[in-house]
Coordinates of C-alpha atoms in Angstrom, one line a residue:
Chain P
X1 CA 87.2 -24.1 -66.5
X2 CA 84.0 -24.9 -68.3
X3 CA 83.9 -26.4 -71.8
X4 CA 82.5 -23.3 -73.4
X5 CA 85.2 -21.1 -71.9
X6 CA 87.8 -23.7 -73.0
X7 CA 86.5 -23.6 -76.5
X8 CA 86.4 -19.8 -76.5
X9 CA 90.0 -19.7 -75.5
X10 CA 90.9 -21.6 -78.6
X11 CA 89.5 -19.0 -81.0
X12 CA 92.2 -17.0 -82.8
X13 CA 91.1 -13.7 -81.3
X14 CA 91.5 -15.1 -77.8
X15 CA 94.9 -16.6 -78.7
X16 CA 96.1 -13.2 -80.2
X17 CA 95.0 -11.4 -77.0
X18 CA 97.1 -13.8 -74.8
X19 CA 99.8 -11.3 -73.8
X20 CA 100.9 -13.2 -70.6
X21 CA 104.6 -14.0 -70.3
X22 CA 107.0 -13.0 -73.0
X23 CA 107.3 -13.7 -76.7
X24 CA 109.2 -17.0 -76.9
X25 CA 112.4 -17.7 -78.9
X26 CA 111.2 -17.7 -82.6
X27 CA 112.8 -21.1 -83.1
X28 CA 110.4 -22.6 -80.5
X29 CA 107.4 -20.9 -82.2
X30 CA 108.5 -22.2 -85.6
X31 CA 109.0 -25.7 -84.1
X32 CA 105.5 -25.6 -82.5
X33 CA 104.0 -24.6 -85.9
X34 CA 105.8 -27.4 -87.7
X35 CA 104.5 -29.9 -85.2
X36 CA 101.0 -28.7 -85.8
X37 CA 101.5 -29.0 -89.6
X38 CA 102.9 -32.5 -89.2
X39 CA 99.8 -33.5 -87.3
X40 CA 97.6 -31.8 -90.0
X41 CA 99.3 -33.9 -92.7
X42 CA 98.7 -37.0 -90.5
X43 CA 95.0 -36.1 -90.4
X44 CA 94.9 -35.6 -94.2
X45 CA 96.6 -39.0 -94.6
X46 CA 94.0 -40.6 -92.5
X47 CA 91.2 -39.0 -94.6
X48 CA 92.9 -40.2 -97.8
X49 CA 93.3 -43.7 -96.4
X50 CA 89.7 -43.9 -95.3
X51 CA 88.3 -42.6 -98.6
X52 CA 90.6 -44.9 -100.6
X53 CA 89.3 -47.9 -98.6
X54 CA 85.7 -47.0 -99.1
X55 CA 85.9 -45.9 -102.8
X56 CA 88.7 -47.9 -104.3
X57 CA 89.0 -51.3 -102.6
X58 CA 86.9 -54.3 -103.9
X59 CA 84.1 -55.3 -101.6
X60 CA 84.9 -57.9 -98.9
X61 CA 83.1 -61.2 -99.7
X62 CA 80.7 -61.9 -96.8
X63 CA 81.2 -58.5 -95.2
X64 CA 79.0 -56.1 -97.2
X65 CA 79.7 -53.2 -94.9
X66 CA 83.4 -54.0 -94.4
X67 CA 84.8 -51.1 -96.4
X68 CA 82.7 -48.6 -94.6
X69 CA 83.5 -50.2 -91.3
X70 CA 87.2 -49.6 -92.0
X71 CA 87.1 -46.3 -93.9
X72 CA 84.5 -44.2 -92.1
X73 CA 86.3 -44.2 -88.7
X74 CA 89.6 -43.3 -90.3
X75 CA 88.0 -40.2 -91.9
X76 CA 86.3 -39.2 -88.7
X77 CA 89.6 -39.7 -86.8
X78 CA 91.2 -37.3 -89.4
X79 CA 88.6 -34.6 -88.5
X80 CA 89.1 -35.1 -84.8
X81 CA 92.9 -35.1 -85.1
X82 CA 92.9 -31.7 -86.9
X83 CA 90.9 -30.0 -84.2
X84 CA 93.0 -31.6 -81.4
X85 CA 96.2 -30.6 -83.1
X86 CA 95.1 -27.0 -83.1
X87 CA 94.2 -27.2 -79.4
X88 CA 97.6 -28.7 -78.7
X89 CA 99.3 -25.9 -80.6
X90 CA 97.5 -23.3 -78.5
X91 CA 98.4 -25.0 -75.3
X92 CA 102.0 -25.4 -76.3
X93 CA 102.2 -21.7 -77.3
X94 CA 100.7 -20.7 -74.0
X95 CA 103.3 -22.7 -72.1
X96 CA 106.2 -21.4 -74.3
X97 CA 105.2 -17.8 -73.6
X98 CA 105.3 -18.4 -69.9
X99 CA 108.4 -20.6 -69.8
X100 CA 106.3 -23.4 -68.3
X101 CA 106.9 -27.2 -68.9
X102 CA 105.3 -28.4 -72.1
X103 CA 101.8 -29.9 -71.4
X104 CA 101.4 -33.6 -71.8
X105 CA 100.1 -34.5 -75.2
X106 CA 97.4 -37.2 -75.7
X107 CA 97.7 -37.2 -79.4
X108 CA 100.3 -40.0 -79.9
X109 CA 98.2 -42.2 -77.5
X110 CA 95.0 -41.4 -79.5
X111 CA 96.7 -42.2 -82.8
X112 CA 98.4 -45.4 -81.5
X113 CA 95.1 -46.7 -80.0
X114 CA 93.2 -45.9 -83.2
X115 CA 95.7 -47.6 -85.5
X116 CA 95.8 -50.7 -83.2
X117 CA 92.0 -50.8 -83.1
X118 CA 91.8 -50.4 -86.9
X119 CA 94.4 -53.1 -87.4
X120 CA 92.3 -55.5 -85.2
X121 CA 89.1 -54.7 -87.1
X122 CA 90.9 -55.1 -90.4
X123 CA 92.2 -58.5 -89.4
X124 CA 88.7 -59.6 -88.3
X125 CA 87.1 -58.4 -91.5
X126 CA 89.7 -60.1 -93.6
X127 CA 89.4 -63.4 -91.7
X128 CA 85.6 -63.4 -92.0
X129 CA 85.8 -62.6 -95.8
X130 CA 88.4 -65.4 -96.2
X131 CA 86.3 -68.0 -94.4
X132 CA 83.1 -67.2 -96.5
Chain F
X1 CA 128.0 -14.7 -100.8
X2 CA 128.5 -15.1 -97.1
X3 CA 128.1 -18.5 -95.5
X4 CA 126.1 -18.5 -92.3
X5 CA 128.3 -19.1 -89.4
X6 CA 127.2 -21.5 -86.7
X7 CA 127.0 -19.6 -83.4
X8 CA 129.5 -20.3 -80.7
X9 CA 128.4 -22.7 -77.9
X10 CA 127.4 -19.8 -75.6
X11 CA 125.2 -18.0 -78.1
X12 CA 122.1 -20.1 -77.5
X13 CA 122.1 -19.4 -73.8
X14 CA 122.7 -15.7 -74.3
X15 CA 119.9 -15.4 -76.8
X16 CA 117.6 -17.4 -74.4
X17 CA 118.3 -15.0 -71.5
X18 CA 116.0 -12.3 -72.8
X19 CA 113.2 -14.8 -73.4
X20 CA 113.2 -16.7 -70.2
X21 CA 114.0 -20.0 -72.1
X22 CA 117.0 -22.2 -72.5
X23 CA 118.9 -23.2 -75.6
X24 CA 117.0 -24.4 -78.7
X25 CA 119.5 -27.4 -79.0
X26 CA 123.1 -28.2 -79.8
X27 CA 122.3 -29.1 -83.4
X28 CA 123.7 -26.3 -85.7
X29 CA 120.6 -26.6 -87.8
X30 CA 118.5 -25.9 -84.7
X31 CA 120.7 -22.9 -83.8
X32 CA 120.5 -21.0 -87.0
X33 CA 117.1 -19.2 -87.0
X34 CA 117.0 -18.7 -90.8
X35 CA 116.9 -22.5 -91.2
X36 CA 114.0 -22.8 -88.7
X37 CA 112.0 -20.4 -90.8
X38 CA 112.9 -22.3 -94.0
X39 CA 111.9 -25.6 -92.5
X40 CA 108.6 -24.2 -91.4
X41 CA 108.1 -22.8 -94.9
X42 CA 108.8 -26.3 -96.4
X43 CA 106.3 -27.8 -93.9
X44 CA 103.6 -25.5 -95.2
X45 CA 104.5 -26.6 -98.8
X46 CA 104.2 -30.2 -97.8
X47 CA 100.8 -29.6 -96.2
X48 CA 99.6 -27.8 -99.4
X49 CA 100.8 -30.8 -101.5
X50 CA 99.0 -33.2 -99.1
X51 CA 95.8 -31.2 -99.8
X52 CA 96.4 -31.5 -103.5
X53 CA 97.0 -35.3 -103.2
X54 CA 93.7 -35.6 -101.3
X55 CA 92.0 -33.6 -103.9
X56 CA 93.3 -35.9 -106.6
X57 CA 91.9 -39.0 -104.8
X58 CA 88.5 -37.4 -104.2
X59 CA 88.4 -36.3 -107.8
X60 CA 88.0 -39.9 -108.8
X61 CA 85.0 -40.3 -106.6
X62 CA 83.3 -36.8 -106.8
X63 CA 84.6 -34.2 -109.3
X64 CA 83.1 -31.1 -107.5
X65 CA 84.4 -32.1 -104.1
X66 CA 87.7 -33.0 -105.5
X67 CA 88.0 -29.6 -107.3
X68 CA 87.1 -27.8 -104.0
X69 CA 89.8 -29.6 -102.2
X70 CA 92.3 -29.0 -105.0
X71 CA 91.5 -25.3 -104.9
X72 CA 92.4 -25.3 -101.2
X73 CA 96.0 -26.3 -102.0
X74 CA 97.2 -23.0 -103.4
X75 CA 95.4 -21.2 -100.6
X76 CA 97.3 -23.2 -98.0
X77 CA 100.5 -22.6 -99.8
X78 CA 99.8 -18.8 -99.8
X79 CA 99.1 -19.0 -96.0
X80 CA 102.5 -20.6 -95.6
X81 CA 104.2 -17.8 -97.5
X82 CA 102.9 -15.4 -94.9
X83 CA 105.3 -17.0 -92.4
X84 CA 108.4 -16.3 -94.3
X85 CA 108.5 -12.5 -94.2
X86 CA 111.7 -11.5 -96.1
X87 CA 114.3 -14.0 -97.3
X88 CA 116.6 -14.9 -94.4
X89 CA 120.0 -13.2 -94.6
X90 CA 123.2 -14.9 -93.7
X91 CA 123.8 -12.3 -91.0
X92 CA 120.4 -13.1 -89.3
X93 CA 121.2 -14.3 -85.9
X94 CA 117.7 -13.9 -84.6
X95 CA 114.9 -13.2 -87.0
X96 CA 112.1 -10.8 -86.3
X97 CA 109.7 -12.5 -84.0
X98 CA 107.0 -14.1 -86.3
X99 CA 103.4 -13.2 -85.9
X100 CA 101.8 -16.1 -83.9
X101 CA 99.3 -16.4 -86.7
X102 CA 96.6 -18.2 -84.8
X103 CA 94.1 -17.4 -87.5
X104 CA 96.2 -19.2 -90.2
X105 CA 96.5 -22.3 -88.1
X106 CA 92.8 -22.1 -87.1
X107 CA 91.9 -21.9 -90.8
X108 CA 94.0 -25.0 -91.5
X109 CA 92.2 -27.0 -88.7
X110 CA 88.8 -25.9 -89.9
X111 CA 89.7 -26.6 -93.5
X112 CA 90.8 -30.2 -92.7
X113 CA 87.7 -30.8 -90.6
X114 CA 85.4 -29.5 -93.4
X115 CA 87.3 -31.6 -95.9
X116 CA 87.0 -34.7 -93.7
X117 CA 83.3 -34.1 -93.4
X118 CA 83.0 -33.7 -97.2
X119 CA 84.9 -36.9 -97.7
X120 CA 82.7 -38.6 -95.2
X121 CA 79.6 -37.7 -97.2
X122 CA 81.4 -38.8 -100.4
X123 CA 82.4 -42.1 -98.8
X124 CA 78.9 -42.9 -97.6
X125 CA 76.8 -41.6 -100.4
X126 CA 79.3 -41.3 -103.3
X127 CA 79.7 -43.7 -106.3
X128 CA 82.4 -46.1 -105.5
X129 CA 84.9 -47.5 -108.0
X130 CA 85.2 -51.0 -106.5
X131 CA 88.3 -52.9 -107.5
X132 CA 90.2 -49.9 -108.7
X133 CA 93.2 -51.0 -106.6
X134 CA 92.9 -54.7 -107.6

């Protein structure tokens, strides 16, 4: 499946036209929706954290771009997470309708890797600013 | 007022037969559909509050952007109300199948992405308040 057709399958109209399988148990549908909302709140929290770092923290001595180095990737990650969360919701709903196994999610891996990376960058920025 | 009765152990499997799926879980909270709807409704409310909190933070940096994000909070809350349908009755064993509502969730994803891009612009070009957290 090409990228354009994949993207097209994510549009609400295409999702609503998905009549394959049967309507799943409403509890599963609700649970899928709550999972999407939880990821959305995580994305918003990342945006708040990024903006807080850039706008509210004092500058790091010796690292003039330190705040932007930490904050901007967090905000960008929040934007990516929101889109990926929606794509995951569509995939999960597709699997639920057909009684298929739930597709493997990459989101926990993405989040864990991003947090680890940001922690390492934060430590480096703090060490540099402490030395100078 | 009638207290909702937890279904008997076989109910989940019986309900699941018509849908081609297994039980939703052994936890009574998972097995009473009205509570699933209520929890989802609360999740929408929390998401709307998160938007309001973000709007409050952005307000410090850029008033117009902050107000735009704050205005999104009641919209999100209203989108969540569309999930609820009627108030769940104690006798509800299986609620009406909810509308999938892809458009609502798509709108949330787009809103968060747009808000993140706005915040990116504010973060890069906006006036910072250094030391506000000192």
